[in-house]
Amino acid sequence: MISTKQLLDIIARMAEVIQENKDFLTELDMPIGDSDHGINLARGFQAVTAKLPTLEGKDAGTILKTVGLTLVSTVGGASGPLYGTAFMKAGAKMAGKQELSMDDLLICLHEAVEGIKMRGKSTTGEQTMLDAMVPALEAMKAAAGTPAEVLAAGLKAAEAGVEATKDMIATKGRASYLGERSLGHQDPGATSFTLLFSVIAKAV
Ligand code: ADP
Ligand code: MG
């Protein structure tokens, strides 16, 4: 379904989408954080883009692990280690693969969620990226149809998950310092995940 060549194209497009939405993501991080989510991810994905030429011809595991390591080492905020862990955990399961199936994609997302839960000591309902990721994974597992349909179901659930973060009180990350004042705000990380996921959904 996704060749390693397509995987590299998807990652390159992810970097562009983050760059295009840098200001938007940073604005979302203003009222409930420290106004840097877009800046953090743009820095990380810029470093990822610089590494992409060295990844041509490599297996999916190596590609995903390198993306993860690059994010961990270049992003200062919480989102760097969290997204970095997500890519590294997914990469560990995709070692040696030249092509990713829908099942592989589900494994990657499952590993990403578990990695973030472990690293962030977090779970759903805490107004974080997990509130978009977990609904996307659940919807994809429940969906039937073509890969494009399954991914569309995942994207719809992620978008609904972003909306739902507005009704949550943050209990993890910087937004948790605000307590109830985090209510009414859309989580930056849930939003960036949905943007990244939309790249995969559009590519397949
Ligand atoms: P920082 O909070 O260090 O400034 P960013 O602004 O880049 O880092 O990222 C903030 C996002 O990270 C939040 O919107 C949230 O989605 C996510 N996040 C923060 N802490 C956690 C955690 N413990 N578990 C999961 N996601 C988290
Ligand atoms: Mg921040």
CSV table of C-alpha atoms and ligand atoms in Angstrom, one decimal:
chain,number,residue,atom,x,y,z
A,1,MET,CA,0.0,0.0,0.0
A,2,ILE,CA,2.8,2.5,1.0
A,3,SER,CA,6.2,1.9,-0.5
A,4,THR,CA,9.3,3.3,1.2
A,5,LYS,CA,9.5,5.9,-1.6
A,6,GLN,CA,5.9,7.0,-0.8
A,7,LEU,CA,6.7,7.0,2.9
A,8,LEU,CA,9.5,9.5,2.2
A,9,ASP,CA,7.1,11.6,0.2
A,10,ILE,CA,4.5,11.5,3.0
A,11,ILE,CA,7.2,12.7,5.5
A,12,ALA,CA,8.3,15.5,3.2
A,13,ARG,CA,4.7,16.6,2.9
A,14,MET,CA,4.2,16.4,6.7
A,15,ALA,CA,7.1,18.8,7.0
A,16,GLU,CA,5.4,21.2,4.5
A,17,VAL,CA,2.1,21.0,6.3
A,18,ILE,CA,3.7,21.8,9.6
A,19,GLN,CA,5.5,24.8,8.1
A,20,GLU,CA,2.2,26.0,6.5
A,21,ASN,CA,0.4,25.7,9.9
A,22,LYS,CA,3.3,26.9,12.0
A,23,ASP,CA,1.6,30.2,13.1
A,24,PHE,CA,-1.8,28.5,13.6
A,25,LEU,CA,-0.3,25.8,15.9
A,26,THR,CA,1.7,28.4,17.8
A,27,GLU,CA,-1.5,30.6,18.2
A,28,LEU,CA,-3.3,27.6,19.7
A,29,ASP,CA,-0.5,27.2,22.2
A,30,MET,CA,-0.8,30.9,23.3
A,31,PRO,CA,-3.8,30.8,25.7
A,32,ILE,CA,-3.0,27.4,27.3
A,33,GLY,CA,0.7,27.0,26.8
A,34,ASP,CA,3.8,29.0,25.9
A,35,SER,CA,3.2,29.9,22.2
A,36,ASP,CA,5.7,27.6,20.7
A,37,HIS,CA,4.0,24.4,19.4
A,38,GLY,CA,4.3,25.4,15.7
A,39,ILE,CA,7.8,26.7,16.2
A,40,ASN,CA,8.9,23.5,17.9
A,41,LEU,CA,7.4,21.2,15.3
A,42,ALA,CA,8.6,23.4,12.4
A,43,ARG,CA,12.2,23.2,13.7
A,44,GLY,CA,12.0,19.4,14.2
A,45,PHE,CA,10.5,18.7,10.8
A,46,GLN,CA,13.0,21.1,9.1
A,47,ALA,CA,15.7,18.9,10.5
A,48,VAL,CA,13.8,15.8,9.3
A,49,THR,CA,13.6,17.2,5.8
A,50,ALA,CA,17.3,17.7,5.8
A,51,LYS,CA,17.8,14.0,6.6
A,52,LEU,CA,15.4,12.7,3.9
A,53,PRO,CA,18.0,12.4,1.1
A,54,THR,CA,20.1,10.1,3.3
A,55,LEU,CA,17.1,7.8,3.8
A,56,GLU,CA,16.4,7.0,0.1
A,57,GLY,CA,16.5,3.2,-0.4
A,58,LYS,CA,16.3,2.5,3.3
A,59,ASP,CA,13.6,0.2,4.9
A,60,ALA,CA,10.6,1.7,6.6
A,61,GLY,CA,11.9,0.9,10.1
A,62,THR,CA,15.1,2.9,9.5
A,63,ILE,CA,13.1,5.8,8.0
A,64,LEU,CA,10.7,6.0,10.9
A,65,LYS,CA,13.3,5.6,13.6
A,66,THR,CA,15.5,8.3,12.0
A,67,VAL,CA,12.5,10.7,11.9
A,68,GLY,CA,11.9,9.9,15.6
A,69,LEU,CA,15.5,10.4,16.7
A,70,THR,CA,15.7,13.7,14.8
A,71,LEU,CA,12.5,15.0,16.4
A,72,VAL,CA,13.7,14.0,19.9
A,73,SER,CA,17.1,15.7,19.4
A,74,THR,CA,15.9,18.9,17.7
A,75,VAL,CA,12.6,19.8,19.5
A,76,GLY,CA,12.9,21.4,22.9
A,77,GLY,CA,9.2,21.3,23.9
A,78,ALA,CA,7.3,18.3,25.3
A,79,SER,CA,6.0,17.5,21.8
A,80,GLY,CA,9.5,16.6,20.5
A,81,PRO,CA,10.1,13.6,22.8
A,82,LEU,CA,6.5,12.6,22.5
A,83,TYR,CA,6.3,12.6,18.7
A,84,GLY,CA,9.8,11.3,18.5
A,85,THR,CA,9.0,8.3,20.7
A,86,ALA,CA,5.9,7.7,18.6
A,87,PHE,CA,7.9,7.5,15.3
A,88,MET,CA,10.7,5.4,17.0
A,89,LYS,CA,8.2,2.9,18.5
A,90,ALA,CA,6.5,2.6,15.1
A,91,GLY,CA,9.9,2.2,13.4
A,92,ALA,CA,10.9,-0.6,15.7
A,93,LYS,CA,8.0,-2.7,14.5
A,94,MET,CA,8.6,-1.9,10.8
A,95,ALA,CA,12.2,-3.0,10.7
A,96,GLY,CA,13.2,-4.4,7.3
A,97,LYS,CA,9.9,-3.6,5.6
A,98,GLN,CA,9.9,-2.2,2.0
A,99,GLU,CA,6.1,-1.7,1.9
A,100,LEU,CA,3.5,-0.9,4.6
A,101,SER,CA,0.1,-2.5,4.5
A,102,MET,CA,-3.0,-1.1,6.2
A,103,ASP,CA,-2.3,-3.6,9.1
A,104,ASP,CA,1.2,-2.2,9.4
A,105,LEU,CA,-0.3,1.3,9.5
A,106,LEU,CA,-2.6,0.2,12.4
A,107,ILE,CA,0.4,-1.3,14.2
A,108,CYS,CA,2.3,2.0,13.7
A,109,LEU,CA,-0.5,4.0,15.2
A,110,HIS,CA,-1.0,1.6,18.0
A,111,GLU,CA,2.7,1.7,18.8
A,112,ALA,CA,2.7,5.5,18.6
A,113,VAL,CA,-0.2,5.8,21.1
A,114,GLU,CA,1.5,3.3,23.5
A,115,GLY,CA,4.8,5.2,23.2
A,116,ILE,CA,3.2,8.5,24.0
A,117,LYS,CA,1.2,7.1,26.9
A,118,MET,CA,4.4,5.7,28.4
A,119,ARG,CA,6.6,8.7,27.8
A,120,GLY,CA,4.0,11.2,28.7
A,121,LYS,CA,2.4,9.2,31.6
A,122,SER,CA,-0.8,10.2,30.0
A,123,THR,CA,-4.1,8.8,28.7
A,124,THR,CA,-7.2,10.0,26.9
A,125,GLY,CA,-9.4,12.7,28.3
A,126,GLU,CA,-6.5,14.9,29.5
A,127,GLN,CA,-6.6,17.4,26.6
A,128,THR,CA,-3.6,16.1,24.7
A,129,MET,CA,-2.6,14.7,21.3
A,130,LEU,CA,-3.9,11.4,22.5
A,131,ASP,CA,-7.4,12.7,22.3
A,132,ALA,CA,-7.1,12.8,18.5
A,133,MET,CA,-4.8,9.8,18.1
A,134,VAL,CA,-6.8,7.2,20.1
A,135,PRO,CA,-10.2,8.0,18.4
A,136,ALA,CA,-8.4,7.8,15.0
A,137,LEU,CA,-7.0,4.4,15.8
A,138,GLU,CA,-10.3,3.1,17.2
A,139,ALA,CA,-12.3,4.3,14.2
A,140,MET,CA,-9.8,2.7,11.8
A,141,LYS,CA,-10.0,-0.6,13.6
A,142,ALA,CA,-13.8,-0.5,13.4
A,143,ALA,CA,-14.0,0.7,9.8
A,144,ALA,CA,-14.5,-1.6,6.8
A,145,GLY,CA,-13.8,-0.8,3.2
A,146,THR,CA,-10.9,0.4,1.1
A,147,PRO,CA,-7.7,1.8,2.7
A,148,ALA,CA,-8.9,5.2,1.6
A,149,GLU,CA,-12.2,4.7,3.4
A,150,VAL,CA,-10.6,3.4,6.5
A,151,LEU,CA,-8.2,6.4,6.6
A,152,ALA,CA,-11.1,8.8,6.0
A,153,ALA,CA,-12.9,7.3,9.0
A,154,GLY,CA,-9.7,7.8,11.0
A,155,LEU,CA,-9.3,11.4,9.9
A,156,LYS,CA,-13.0,12.2,10.7
A,157,ALA,CA,-12.5,10.7,14.2
A,158,ALA,CA,-9.3,12.7,14.8
A,159,GLU,CA,-11.1,15.9,13.8
A,160,ALA,CA,-13.9,15.1,16.2
A,161,GLY,CA,-11.3,14.4,18.8
A,162,VAL,CA,-9.8,17.8,18.4
A,163,GLU,CA,-13.2,19.4,18.8
A,164,ALA,CA,-13.7,17.3,22.0
A,165,THR,CA,-10.5,18.7,23.6
A,166,LYS,CA,-12.4,22.0,24.0
A,167,ASP,CA,-14.6,20.3,26.5
A,168,MET,CA,-11.7,18.9,28.5
A,169,ILE,CA,-9.7,20.2,31.4
A,170,ALA,CA,-6.0,19.7,30.8
A,171,THR,CA,-4.3,17.5,33.4
A,172,LYS,CA,-1.0,16.9,31.5
A,173,GLY,CA,1.6,19.3,30.0
A,174,ARG,CA,1.7,23.1,30.4
A,175,ALA,CA,-2.0,23.6,29.9
A,176,SER,CA,-2.6,21.6,33.1
A,177,TYR,CA,-1.2,24.7,35.1
A,178,LEU,CA,-4.4,26.5,34.1
A,179,GLY,CA,-6.8,24.0,35.6
A,180,GLU,CA,-10.4,24.8,34.6
A,181,ARG,CA,-9.2,27.7,32.5
A,182,SER,CA,-8.0,25.2,29.9
A,183,LEU,CA,-11.7,24.6,29.1
A,184,GLY,CA,-12.9,25.9,25.8
A,185,HIS,CA,-9.5,25.6,24.1
A,186,GLN,CA,-8.5,23.3,21.3
A,187,ASP,CA,-5.4,21.3,22.1
A,188,PRO,CA,-2.4,22.2,19.9
A,189,GLY,CA,-1.0,18.7,19.9
A,190,ALA,CA,-4.3,17.1,19.0
A,191,THR,CA,-4.4,19.6,16.1
A,192,SER,CA,-0.9,18.9,14.9
A,193,PHE,CA,-1.5,15.2,15.0
A,194,THR,CA,-4.7,15.6,12.9
A,195,LEU,CA,-2.7,17.7,10.3
A,196,LEU,CA,0.0,15.0,10.1
A,197,PHE,CA,-2.6,12.2,9.8
A,198,SER,CA,-4.4,14.1,7.1
A,199,VAL,CA,-1.2,13.8,5.0
A,200,ILE,CA,-1.3,10.0,5.2
A,201,ALA,CA,-5.1,10.0,4.5
A,202,LYS,CA,-4.6,12.1,1.4
A,203,ALA,CA,-1.6,10.2,0.1
A,204,VAL,CA,-3.4,6.8,0.1
B,1,ADP,P1,5.5,22.4,25.5
B,1,ADP,O1,4.3,22.1,26.2
B,1,ADP,O2,6.7,21.8,26.2
B,1,ADP,O3,5.7,23.9,25.2
B,1,ADP,P2,4.6,22.0,22.8
B,1,ADP,O4,4.0,23.3,22.9
B,1,ADP,O5,5.4,21.7,21.6
B,1,ADP,O6,5.5,21.6,24.1
B,1,ADP,O7,3.5,20.8,22.8
B,1,ADP,C1,2.4,20.9,23.6
B,1,ADP,C2,1.5,19.7,23.3
B,1,ADP,O8,2.1,18.5,23.7
B,1,ADP,C3,0.1,19.8,24.0
B,1,ADP,O9,-0.8,20.5,23.2
B,1,ADP,C4,-0.3,18.3,24.1
B,1,ADP,O10,-1.0,17.8,23.0
B,1,ADP,C5,1.1,17.6,24.1
B,1,ADP,N1,1.4,17.1,25.4
B,1,ADP,C6,2.0,17.8,26.5
B,1,ADP,N2,2.2,16.9,27.5
B,1,ADP,C7,1.7,15.7,27.2
B,1,ADP,C8,1.7,14.4,27.8
B,1,ADP,N3,2.1,14.2,29.0
B,1,ADP,N4,1.1,13.4,27.1
B,1,ADP,C9,0.6,13.6,25.8
B,1,ADP,N5,0.7,14.8,25.2
B,1,ADP,C10,1.2,15.8,25.8
B,2,MG,MG,4.3,24.9,24.1
